[in-house]
């Protein structure tokens, strides 16, 4: 396998020799200032490589030789804490003084400690009842920021011919704006009910939970005429696990431990553009 090692800072040359030794690899190739590829690496040395990388705040991935981004046809992304840096529902709750309470539920849900995502979402949204809908616009314009490397990653995916899907347990208010702003192909999320300019504390329609996320990926692949093995999925929370389990490459981004353990690749330090360096 090829072993790709990346650093958020320029990768120090001093790391290369021990990484080659630990991975039992050869044929070192510099990808850019932040990454190297080590050929003929032994995947059975993963634990040693993982320990070294964790100690030095590096990210690593084993990639089959010859694999190209063009081998894939779709990249499916979670929104909150993946494509963007915030959890939108937590920031909305801040406008009614309940951020700490809502954040605690969100965090427990993403760690997988709350098994029923629907109940978790319904409980959090209920706390927003009566809030002026203008809070959503404030969150979008004042607090929502793209994650590091997001635009470069999307540009690279588009250049390679991949379609893009934003699939979120969050809200259409944000996903539709991001879809338009970033030129994404597909988006699917929950709809907050708004009556007379106020949040009712309810969502309308089917809740986008883990199984719906997975189904959306399958349906989007079917539209594109590709198998799910040609999809990439990026996520950070337990509600991303089902869609990540069915694709050809799953990437955990700044993710909860349960997600890092299940994903093919984990980016704990580099930005989303780390995906491009794998190929």
mmCIF file with all atom_site columns, C-alpha atoms in Angstrom, residues 74-267:
data_model
loop_
_atom_site.group_PDB
_atom_site.id
_atom_site.type_symbol
_atom_site.label_atom_id
_atom_site.label_alt_id
_atom_site.label_comp_id
_atom_site.label_asym_id
_atom_site.label_entity_id
_atom_site.label_seq_id
_atom_site.pdbx_PDB_ins_code
_atom_site.Cartn_x
_atom_site.Cartn_y
_atom_site.Cartn_z
_atom_site.occupancy
_atom_site.B_iso_or_equiv
_atom_site.pdbx_formal_charge
_atom_site.auth_seq_id
_atom_site.auth_comp_id
_atom_site.auth_asym_id
_atom_site.auth_atom_id
_atom_site.pdbx_PDB_model_num
ATOM 1   C CA . UNK A 1 74  ? -19.750 11.164 -5.745  1.00 0.00 ? 74  UNK A CA 1
ATOM 2   C CA . UNK A 1 75  ? -18.598 12.841 -2.575  1.00 0.00 ? 75  UNK A CA 1
ATOM 3   C CA . UNK A 1 76  ? -21.236 12.918 0.187   1.00 0.00 ? 76  UNK A CA 1
ATOM 4   C CA . UNK A 1 77  ? -20.650 15.307 3.060   1.00 0.00 ? 77  UNK A CA 1
ATOM 5   C CA . UNK A 1 78  ? -22.175 15.886 6.442   1.00 0.00 ? 78  UNK A CA 1
ATOM 6   C CA . UNK A 1 79  ? -22.652 19.604 7.163   1.00 0.00 ? 79  UNK A CA 1
ATOM 7   C CA . UNK A 1 80  ? -22.338 20.490 10.849  1.00 0.00 ? 80  UNK A CA 1
ATOM 8   C CA . UNK A 1 81  ? -18.775 20.154 12.188  1.00 0.00 ? 81  UNK A CA 1
ATOM 9   C CA . UNK A 1 82  ? -17.704 18.636 8.851   1.00 0.00 ? 82  UNK A CA 1
ATOM 10  C CA . UNK A 1 83  ? -18.207 20.954 5.881   1.00 0.00 ? 83  UNK A CA 1
ATOM 11  C CA . UNK A 1 84  ? -18.693 23.819 8.342   1.00 0.00 ? 84  UNK A CA 1
ATOM 12  C CA . UNK A 1 85  ? -17.111 24.464 11.726  1.00 0.00 ? 85  UNK A CA 1
ATOM 13  C CA . UNK A 1 86  ? -20.278 24.909 13.810  1.00 0.00 ? 86  UNK A CA 1
ATOM 14  C CA . UNK A 1 87  ? -23.334 22.937 14.903  1.00 0.00 ? 87  UNK A CA 1
ATOM 15  C CA . UNK A 1 88  ? -26.092 25.174 13.555  1.00 0.00 ? 88  UNK A CA 1
ATOM 16  C CA . UNK A 1 89  ? -28.718 24.066 16.071  1.00 0.00 ? 89  UNK A CA 1
ATOM 17  C CA . UNK A 1 90  ? -26.417 24.965 18.970  1.00 0.00 ? 90  UNK A CA 1
ATOM 18  C CA . UNK A 1 91  ? -25.839 28.444 17.560  1.00 0.00 ? 91  UNK A CA 1
ATOM 19  C CA . UNK A 1 92  ? -29.579 28.964 16.958  1.00 0.00 ? 92  UNK A CA 1
ATOM 20  C CA . UNK A 1 93  ? -30.204 27.973 20.570  1.00 0.00 ? 93  UNK A CA 1
ATOM 21  C CA . UNK A 1 94  ? -27.745 30.646 21.675  1.00 0.00 ? 94  UNK A CA 1
ATOM 22  C CA . UNK A 1 95  ? -30.276 33.250 20.530  1.00 0.00 ? 95  UNK A CA 1
ATOM 23  C CA . UNK A 1 96  ? -32.754 32.021 23.128  1.00 0.00 ? 96  UNK A CA 1
ATOM 24  C CA . UNK A 1 97  ? -30.177 31.482 25.880  1.00 0.00 ? 97  UNK A CA 1
ATOM 25  C CA . UNK A 1 98  ? -30.177 27.694 25.659  1.00 0.00 ? 98  UNK A CA 1
ATOM 26  C CA . UNK A 1 99  ? -26.900 26.935 23.879  1.00 0.00 ? 99  UNK A CA 1
ATOM 27  C CA . UNK A 1 100 ? -25.352 24.968 26.746  1.00 0.00 ? 100 UNK A CA 1
ATOM 28  C CA . UNK A 1 101 ? -28.419 22.770 27.158  1.00 0.00 ? 101 UNK A CA 1
ATOM 29  C CA . UNK A 1 102 ? -28.812 22.074 23.431  1.00 0.00 ? 102 UNK A CA 1
ATOM 30  C CA . UNK A 1 103 ? -25.057 21.601 22.900  1.00 0.00 ? 103 UNK A CA 1
ATOM 31  C CA . UNK A 1 104 ? -24.948 18.920 25.587  1.00 0.00 ? 104 UNK A CA 1
ATOM 32  C CA . UNK A 1 105 ? -27.655 16.928 23.792  1.00 0.00 ? 105 UNK A CA 1
ATOM 33  C CA . UNK A 1 106 ? -25.965 17.430 20.420  1.00 0.00 ? 106 UNK A CA 1
ATOM 34  C CA . UNK A 1 107 ? -22.607 16.249 21.736  1.00 0.00 ? 107 UNK A CA 1
ATOM 35  C CA . UNK A 1 108 ? -24.068 13.149 23.376  1.00 0.00 ? 108 UNK A CA 1
ATOM 36  C CA . UNK A 1 109 ? -25.984 12.319 20.189  1.00 0.00 ? 109 UNK A CA 1
ATOM 37  C CA . UNK A 1 110 ? -22.902 12.690 17.965  1.00 0.00 ? 110 UNK A CA 1
ATOM 38  C CA . UNK A 1 111 ? -20.846 10.491 20.305  1.00 0.00 ? 111 UNK A CA 1
ATOM 39  C CA . UNK A 1 112 ? -23.481 7.799  19.925  1.00 0.00 ? 112 UNK A CA 1
ATOM 40  C CA . UNK A 1 113 ? -24.606 7.963  23.556  1.00 0.00 ? 113 UNK A CA 1
ATOM 41  C CA . UNK A 1 114 ? -28.162 8.862  22.531  1.00 0.00 ? 114 UNK A CA 1
ATOM 42  C CA . UNK A 1 115 ? -29.275 6.058  20.240  1.00 0.00 ? 115 UNK A CA 1
ATOM 43  C CA . UNK A 1 116 ? -32.488 7.635  18.948  1.00 0.00 ? 116 UNK A CA 1
ATOM 44  C CA . UNK A 1 117 ? -31.483 10.573 16.733  1.00 0.00 ? 117 UNK A CA 1
ATOM 45  C CA . UNK A 1 118 ? -35.114 11.448 15.971  1.00 0.00 ? 118 UNK A CA 1
ATOM 46  C CA . UNK A 1 119 ? -35.946 11.910 19.653  1.00 0.00 ? 119 UNK A CA 1
ATOM 47  C CA . UNK A 1 120 ? -32.752 13.898 20.174  1.00 0.00 ? 120 UNK A CA 1
ATOM 48  C CA . UNK A 1 121 ? -33.558 16.260 17.301  1.00 0.00 ? 121 UNK A CA 1
ATOM 49  C CA . UNK A 1 122 ? -37.208 16.679 18.293  1.00 0.00 ? 122 UNK A CA 1
ATOM 50  C CA . UNK A 1 123 ? -36.178 17.523 21.872  1.00 0.00 ? 123 UNK A CA 1
ATOM 51  C CA . UNK A 1 124 ? -33.627 20.110 20.742  1.00 0.00 ? 124 UNK A CA 1
ATOM 52  C CA . UNK A 1 125 ? -35.885 21.758 18.172  1.00 0.00 ? 125 UNK A CA 1
ATOM 53  C CA . UNK A 1 126 ? -38.727 21.970 20.723  1.00 0.00 ? 126 UNK A CA 1
ATOM 54  C CA . UNK A 1 127 ? -36.513 24.236 22.838  1.00 0.00 ? 127 UNK A CA 1
ATOM 55  C CA . UNK A 1 128 ? -36.412 26.740 19.968  1.00 0.00 ? 128 UNK A CA 1
ATOM 56  C CA . UNK A 1 129 ? -40.182 27.326 19.993  1.00 0.00 ? 129 UNK A CA 1
ATOM 57  C CA . UNK A 1 130 ? -41.100 31.007 19.687  1.00 0.00 ? 130 UNK A CA 1
ATOM 58  C CA . UNK A 1 131 ? -37.680 32.166 18.505  1.00 0.00 ? 131 UNK A CA 1
ATOM 59  C CA . UNK A 1 132 ? -37.755 34.773 15.751  1.00 0.00 ? 132 UNK A CA 1
ATOM 60  C CA . UNK A 1 133 ? -36.752 33.168 12.452  1.00 0.00 ? 133 UNK A CA 1
ATOM 61  C CA . UNK A 1 134 ? -34.305 36.031 11.830  1.00 0.00 ? 134 UNK A CA 1
ATOM 62  C CA . UNK A 1 135 ? -31.931 34.161 14.169  1.00 0.00 ? 135 UNK A CA 1
ATOM 63  C CA . UNK A 1 136 ? -31.303 31.687 11.344  1.00 0.00 ? 136 UNK A CA 1
ATOM 64  C CA . UNK A 1 137 ? -30.005 34.439 9.083   1.00 0.00 ? 137 UNK A CA 1
ATOM 65  C CA . UNK A 1 138 ? -27.790 35.753 11.886  1.00 0.00 ? 138 UNK A CA 1
ATOM 66  C CA . UNK A 1 139 ? -26.279 32.297 12.351  1.00 0.00 ? 139 UNK A CA 1
ATOM 67  C CA . UNK A 1 140 ? -25.630 31.923 8.625   1.00 0.00 ? 140 UNK A CA 1
ATOM 68  C CA . UNK A 1 141 ? -24.058 35.343 8.077   1.00 0.00 ? 141 UNK A CA 1
ATOM 69  C CA . UNK A 1 142 ? -22.270 35.856 11.393  1.00 0.00 ? 142 UNK A CA 1
ATOM 70  C CA . UNK A 1 143 ? -21.254 32.428 12.685  1.00 0.00 ? 143 UNK A CA 1
ATOM 71  C CA . UNK A 1 144 ? -21.209 29.857 9.893   1.00 0.00 ? 144 UNK A CA 1
ATOM 72  C CA . UNK A 1 145 ? -17.715 29.275 8.509   1.00 0.00 ? 145 UNK A CA 1
ATOM 73  C CA . UNK A 1 146 ? -16.425 26.622 6.139   1.00 0.00 ? 146 UNK A CA 1
ATOM 74  C CA . UNK A 1 147 ? -13.987 24.115 7.580   1.00 0.00 ? 147 UNK A CA 1
ATOM 75  C CA . UNK A 1 148 ? -10.329 24.443 6.679   1.00 0.00 ? 148 UNK A CA 1
ATOM 76  C CA . UNK A 1 149 ? -9.627  23.243 3.146   1.00 0.00 ? 149 UNK A CA 1
ATOM 77  C CA . UNK A 1 150 ? -13.315 22.900 2.198   1.00 0.00 ? 150 UNK A CA 1
ATOM 78  C CA . UNK A 1 151 ? -13.198 25.067 -0.907  1.00 0.00 ? 151 UNK A CA 1
ATOM 79  C CA . UNK A 1 152 ? -9.981  23.480 -2.168  1.00 0.00 ? 152 UNK A CA 1
ATOM 80  C CA . UNK A 1 153 ? -11.439 20.013 -1.610  1.00 0.00 ? 153 UNK A CA 1
ATOM 81  C CA . UNK A 1 154 ? -14.633 20.872 -3.487  1.00 0.00 ? 154 UNK A CA 1
ATOM 82  C CA . UNK A 1 155 ? -12.676 22.420 -6.359  1.00 0.00 ? 155 UNK A CA 1
ATOM 83  C CA . UNK A 1 156 ? -10.510 19.305 -6.618  1.00 0.00 ? 156 UNK A CA 1
ATOM 84  C CA . UNK A 1 157 ? -13.546 17.026 -6.553  1.00 0.00 ? 157 UNK A CA 1
ATOM 85  C CA . UNK A 1 158 ? -15.255 19.068 -9.281  1.00 0.00 ? 158 UNK A CA 1
ATOM 86  C CA . UNK A 1 159 ? -12.104 19.042 -11.420 1.00 0.00 ? 159 UNK A CA 1
ATOM 87  C CA . UNK A 1 160 ? -11.996 15.247 -11.114 1.00 0.00 ? 160 UNK A CA 1
ATOM 88  C CA . UNK A 1 161 ? -15.605 15.007 -12.291 1.00 0.00 ? 161 UNK A CA 1
ATOM 89  C CA . UNK A 1 162 ? -17.233 14.064 -8.974  1.00 0.00 ? 162 UNK A CA 1
ATOM 90  C CA . UNK A 1 163 ? -20.771 15.117 -8.090  1.00 0.00 ? 163 UNK A CA 1
ATOM 91  C CA . UNK A 1 164 ? -21.357 16.585 -4.632  1.00 0.00 ? 164 UNK A CA 1
ATOM 92  C CA . UNK A 1 165 ? -24.026 15.796 -2.036  1.00 0.00 ? 165 UNK A CA 1
ATOM 93  C CA . UNK A 1 166 ? -24.585 17.674 1.217   1.00 0.00 ? 166 UNK A CA 1
ATOM 94  C CA . UNK A 1 167 ? -26.660 15.393 3.462   1.00 0.00 ? 167 UNK A CA 1
ATOM 95  C CA . UNK A 1 168 ? -27.368 16.657 6.947   1.00 0.00 ? 168 UNK A CA 1
ATOM 96  C CA . UNK A 1 169 ? -29.307 16.032 10.120  1.00 0.00 ? 169 UNK A CA 1
ATOM 97  C CA . UNK A 1 170 ? -29.356 19.845 10.283  1.00 0.00 ? 170 UNK A CA 1
ATOM 98  C CA . UNK A 1 171 ? -31.617 22.206 8.426   1.00 0.00 ? 171 UNK A CA 1
ATOM 99  C CA . UNK A 1 172 ? -32.488 23.154 4.859   1.00 0.00 ? 172 UNK A CA 1
ATOM 100 C CA . UNK A 1 173 ? -32.162 26.853 5.720   1.00 0.00 ? 173 UNK A CA 1
ATOM 101 C CA . UNK A 1 174 ? -28.401 26.286 5.772   1.00 0.00 ? 174 UNK A CA 1
ATOM 102 C CA . UNK A 1 175 ? -27.926 23.414 3.320   1.00 0.00 ? 175 UNK A CA 1
ATOM 103 C CA . UNK A 1 176 ? -29.789 25.175 0.503   1.00 0.00 ? 176 UNK A CA 1
ATOM 104 C CA . UNK A 1 177 ? -27.766 28.358 0.959   1.00 0.00 ? 177 UNK A CA 1
ATOM 105 C CA . UNK A 1 178 ? -24.521 26.399 0.983   1.00 0.00 ? 178 UNK A CA 1
ATOM 106 C CA . UNK A 1 179 ? -25.626 24.433 -2.065  1.00 0.00 ? 179 UNK A CA 1
ATOM 107 C CA . UNK A 1 180 ? -26.150 27.676 -3.990  1.00 0.00 ? 180 UNK A CA 1
ATOM 108 C CA . UNK A 1 181 ? -23.045 29.382 -2.631  1.00 0.00 ? 181 UNK A CA 1
ATOM 109 C CA . UNK A 1 182 ? -20.694 26.469 -3.291  1.00 0.00 ? 182 UNK A CA 1
ATOM 110 C CA . UNK A 1 183 ? -22.288 25.078 -6.446  1.00 0.00 ? 183 UNK A CA 1
ATOM 111 C CA . UNK A 1 184 ? -23.141 21.699 -4.922  1.00 0.00 ? 184 UNK A CA 1
ATOM 112 C CA . UNK A 1 185 ? -25.189 19.243 -6.954  1.00 0.00 ? 185 UNK A CA 1
ATOM 113 C CA . UNK A 1 186 ? -27.494 17.789 -4.292  1.00 0.00 ? 186 UNK A CA 1
ATOM 114 C CA . UNK A 1 187 ? -28.583 18.632 -0.736  1.00 0.00 ? 187 UNK A CA 1
ATOM 115 C CA . UNK A 1 188 ? -30.928 16.975 1.750   1.00 0.00 ? 188 UNK A CA 1
ATOM 116 C CA . UNK A 1 189 ? -31.725 18.032 5.314   1.00 0.00 ? 189 UNK A CA 1
ATOM 117 C CA . UNK A 1 190 ? -34.530 18.706 7.818   1.00 0.00 ? 190 UNK A CA 1
ATOM 118 C CA . UNK A 1 191 ? -37.018 21.559 7.432   1.00 0.00 ? 191 UNK A CA 1
ATOM 119 C CA . UNK A 1 192 ? -37.742 23.793 10.405  1.00 0.00 ? 192 UNK A CA 1
ATOM 120 C CA . UNK A 1 193 ? -41.386 24.812 10.628  1.00 0.00 ? 193 UNK A CA 1
ATOM 121 C CA . UNK A 1 194 ? -41.836 28.595 10.656  1.00 0.00 ? 194 UNK A CA 1
ATOM 122 C CA . UNK A 1 195 ? -45.218 30.276 11.211  1.00 0.00 ? 195 UNK A CA 1
ATOM 123 C CA . UNK A 1 196 ? -45.672 34.070 11.257  1.00 0.00 ? 196 UNK A CA 1
ATOM 124 C CA . UNK A 1 197 ? -41.911 34.559 11.336  1.00 0.00 ? 197 UNK A CA 1
ATOM 125 C CA . UNK A 1 198 ? -41.406 32.372 14.412  1.00 0.00 ? 198 UNK A CA 1
ATOM 126 C CA . UNK A 1 199 ? -40.027 28.870 14.902  1.00 0.00 ? 199 UNK A CA 1
ATOM 127 C CA . UNK A 1 200 ? -42.786 26.528 16.049  1.00 0.00 ? 200 UNK A CA 1
ATOM 128 C CA . UNK A 1 201 ? -40.406 24.105 17.736  1.00 0.00 ? 201 UNK A CA 1
ATOM 129 C CA . UNK A 1 202 ? -41.133 21.425 15.131  1.00 0.00 ? 202 UNK A CA 1
ATOM 130 C CA . UNK A 1 203 ? -39.624 20.001 11.961  1.00 0.00 ? 203 UNK A CA 1
ATOM 131 C CA . UNK A 1 204 ? -41.791 19.097 8.994   1.00 0.00 ? 204 UNK A CA 1
ATOM 132 C CA . UNK A 1 205 ? -41.546 15.920 6.969   1.00 0.00 ? 205 UNK A CA 1
ATOM 133 C CA . UNK A 1 206 ? -39.250 12.942 7.385   1.00 0.00 ? 206 UNK A CA 1
ATOM 134 C CA . UNK A 1 207 ? -36.365 13.419 9.811   1.00 0.00 ? 207 UNK A CA 1
ATOM 135 C CA . UNK A 1 208 ? -32.949 12.961 8.210   1.00 0.00 ? 208 UNK A CA 1
ATOM 136 C CA . UNK A 1 209 ? -31.379 10.444 10.578  1.00 0.00 ? 209 UNK A CA 1
ATOM 137 C CA . UNK A 1 210 ? -28.597 7.907  10.016  1.00 0.00 ? 210 UNK A CA 1
ATOM 138 C CA . UNK A 1 211 ? -30.677 5.535  7.893   1.00 0.00 ? 211 UNK A CA 1
ATOM 139 C CA . UNK A 1 212 ? -32.098 8.377  5.793   1.00 0.00 ? 212 UNK A CA 1
ATOM 140 C CA . UNK A 1 213 ? -28.578 9.709  5.209   1.00 0.00 ? 213 UNK A CA 1
ATOM 141 C CA . UNK A 1 214 ? -27.509 6.261  4.001   1.00 0.00 ? 214 UNK A CA 1
ATOM 142 C CA . UNK A 1 215 ? -30.596 5.950  1.795   1.00 0.00 ? 215 UNK A CA 1
ATOM 143 C CA . UNK A 1 216 ? -29.942 9.395  0.312   1.00 0.00 ? 216 UNK A CA 1
ATOM 144 C CA . UNK A 1 217 ? -26.420 8.337  -0.654  1.00 0.00 ? 217 UNK A CA 1
ATOM 145 C CA . UNK A 1 218 ? -27.756 5.159  -2.287  1.00 0.00 ? 218 UNK A CA 1
ATOM 146 C CA . UNK A 1 219 ? -30.460 7.075  -4.158  1.00 0.00 ? 219 UNK A CA 1
ATOM 147 C CA . UNK A 1 220 ? -27.989 9.711  -5.340  1.00 0.00 ? 220 UNK A CA 1
ATOM 148 C CA . UNK A 1 221 ? -25.599 7.040  -6.594  1.00 0.00 ? 221 UNK A CA 1
ATOM 149 C CA . UNK A 1 222 ? -28.526 5.438  -8.452  1.00 0.00 ? 222 UNK A CA 1
ATOM 150 C CA . UNK A 1 223 ? -29.335 8.788  -10.088 1.00 0.00 ? 223 UNK A CA 1
ATOM 151 C CA . UNK A 1 224 ? -25.736 9.056  -11.195 1.00 0.00 ? 224 UNK A CA 1
ATOM 152 C CA . UNK A 1 225 ? -25.659 5.454  -12.410 1.00 0.00 ? 225 UNK A CA 1
ATOM 153 C CA . UNK A 1 226 ? -22.771 4.428  -10.159 1.00 0.00 ? 226 UNK A CA 1
ATOM 154 C CA . UNK A 1 227 ? -22.386 1.819  -7.389  1.00 0.00 ? 227 UNK A CA 1
ATOM 155 C CA . UNK A 1 228 ? -22.002 3.086  -3.815  1.00 0.00 ? 228 UNK A CA 1
ATOM 156 C CA . UNK A 1 229 ? -18.447 1.730  -3.931  1.00 0.00 ? 229 UNK A CA 1
ATOM 157 C CA . UNK A 1 230 ? -17.660 4.745  -6.122  1.00 0.00 ? 230 UNK A CA 1
ATOM 158 C CA . UNK A 1 231 ? -18.817 7.189  -3.451  1.00 0.00 ? 231 UNK A CA 1
ATOM 159 C CA . UNK A 1 232 ? -16.791 8.950  -0.752  1.00 0.00 ? 232 UNK A CA 1
ATOM 160 C CA . UNK A 1 233 ? -18.479 9.943  2.517   1.00 0.00 ? 233 UNK A CA 1
ATOM 161 C CA . UNK A 1 234 ? -17.203 12.486 5.037   1.00 0.00 ? 234 UNK A CA 1
ATOM 162 C CA . UNK A 1 235 ? -18.634 12.851 8.528   1.00 0.00 ? 235 UNK A CA 1
ATOM 163 C CA . UNK A 1 236 ? -17.931 13.390 12.202  1.00 0.00 ? 236 UNK A CA 1
ATOM 164 C CA . UNK A 1 237 ? -20.842 11.989 14.227  1.00 0.00 ? 237 UNK A CA 1
ATOM 165 C CA . UNK A 1 238 ? -22.506 8.658  14.932  1.00 0.00 ? 238 UNK A CA 1
ATOM 166 C CA . UNK A 1 239 ? -25.384 9.521  12.597  1.00 0.00 ? 239 UNK A CA 1
ATOM 167 C CA . UNK A 1 240 ? -22.870 9.401  9.727   1.00 0.00 ? 240 UNK A CA 1
ATOM 168 C CA . UNK A 1 241 ? -21.836 5.799  10.370  1.00 0.00 ? 241 UNK A CA 1
ATOM 169 C CA . UNK A 1 242 ? -24.478 4.114  8.209   1.00 0.00 ? 242 UNK A CA 1
ATOM 170 C CA . UNK A 1 243 ? -23.688 6.142  5.099   1.00 0.00 ? 243 UNK A CA 1
ATOM 171 C CA . UNK A 1 244 ? -19.955 5.744  5.714   1.00 0.00 ? 244 UNK A CA 1
ATOM 172 C CA . UNK A 1 245 ? -20.329 1.967  5.969   1.00 0.00 ? 245 UNK A CA 1
ATOM 173 C CA . UNK A 1 246 ? -21.679 1.572  2.441   1.00 0.00 ? 246 UNK A CA 1
ATOM 174 C CA . UNK A 1 247 ? -19.271 3.702  0.402   1.00 0.00 ? 247 UNK A CA 1
ATOM 175 C CA . UNK A 1 248 ? -15.904 2.984  -1.176  1.00 0.00 ? 248 UNK A CA 1
ATOM 176 C CA . UNK A 1 249 ? -14.016 5.456  1.012   1.00 0.00 ? 249 UNK A CA 1
ATOM 177 C CA . UNK A 1 250 ? -15.137 6.831  4.380   1.00 0.00 ? 250 UNK A CA 1
ATOM 178 C CA . UNK A 1 251 ? -13.397 9.814  5.961   1.00 0.00 ? 251 UNK A CA 1
ATOM 179 C CA . UNK A 1 252 ? -13.794 10.833 9.597   1.00 0.00 ? 252 UNK A CA 1
ATOM 180 C CA . UNK A 1 253 ? -13.169 14.568 9.932   1.00 0.00 ? 253 UNK A CA 1
ATOM 181 C CA . UNK A 1 254 ? -12.345 15.910 13.410  1.00 0.00 ? 254 UNK A CA 1
ATOM 182 C CA . UNK A 1 255 ? -14.691 13.124 14.417  1.00 0.00 ? 255 UNK A CA 1
ATOM 183 C CA . UNK A 1 256 ? -15.964 11.421 17.544  1.00 0.00 ? 256 UNK A CA 1
ATOM 184 C CA . UNK A 1 257 ? -13.989 8.303  18.601  1.00 0.00 ? 257 UNK A CA 1
ATOM 185 C CA . UNK A 1 258 ? -16.698 5.875  17.432  1.00 0.00 ? 258 UNK A CA 1
ATOM 186 C CA . UNK A 1 259 ? -16.527 7.413  13.947  1.00 0.00 ? 259 UNK A CA 1
ATOM 187 C CA . UNK A 1 260 ? -12.721 7.504  13.766  1.00 0.00 ? 260 UNK A CA 1
ATOM 188 C CA . UNK A 1 261 ? -12.644 3.813  14.665  1.00 0.00 ? 261 UNK A CA 1
ATOM 189 C CA . UNK A 1 262 ? -15.044 2.871  11.867  1.00 0.00 ? 262 UNK A CA 1
ATOM 190 C CA . UNK A 1 263 ? -13.728 5.068  9.036   1.00 0.00 ? 263 UNK A CA 1
ATOM 191 C CA . UNK A 1 264 ? -11.171 4.110  6.400   1.00 0.00 ? 264 UNK A CA 1
ATOM 192 C CA . UNK A 1 265 ? -9.333  7.403  6.982   1.00 0.00 ? 265 UNK A CA 1
ATOM 193 C CA . UNK A 1 266 ? -9.361  9.907  9.842   1.00 0.00 ? 266 UNK A CA 1
ATOM 194 C CA . UNK A 1 267 ? -8.317  13.549 9.525   1.00 0.00 ? 267 UNK A CA 1
#
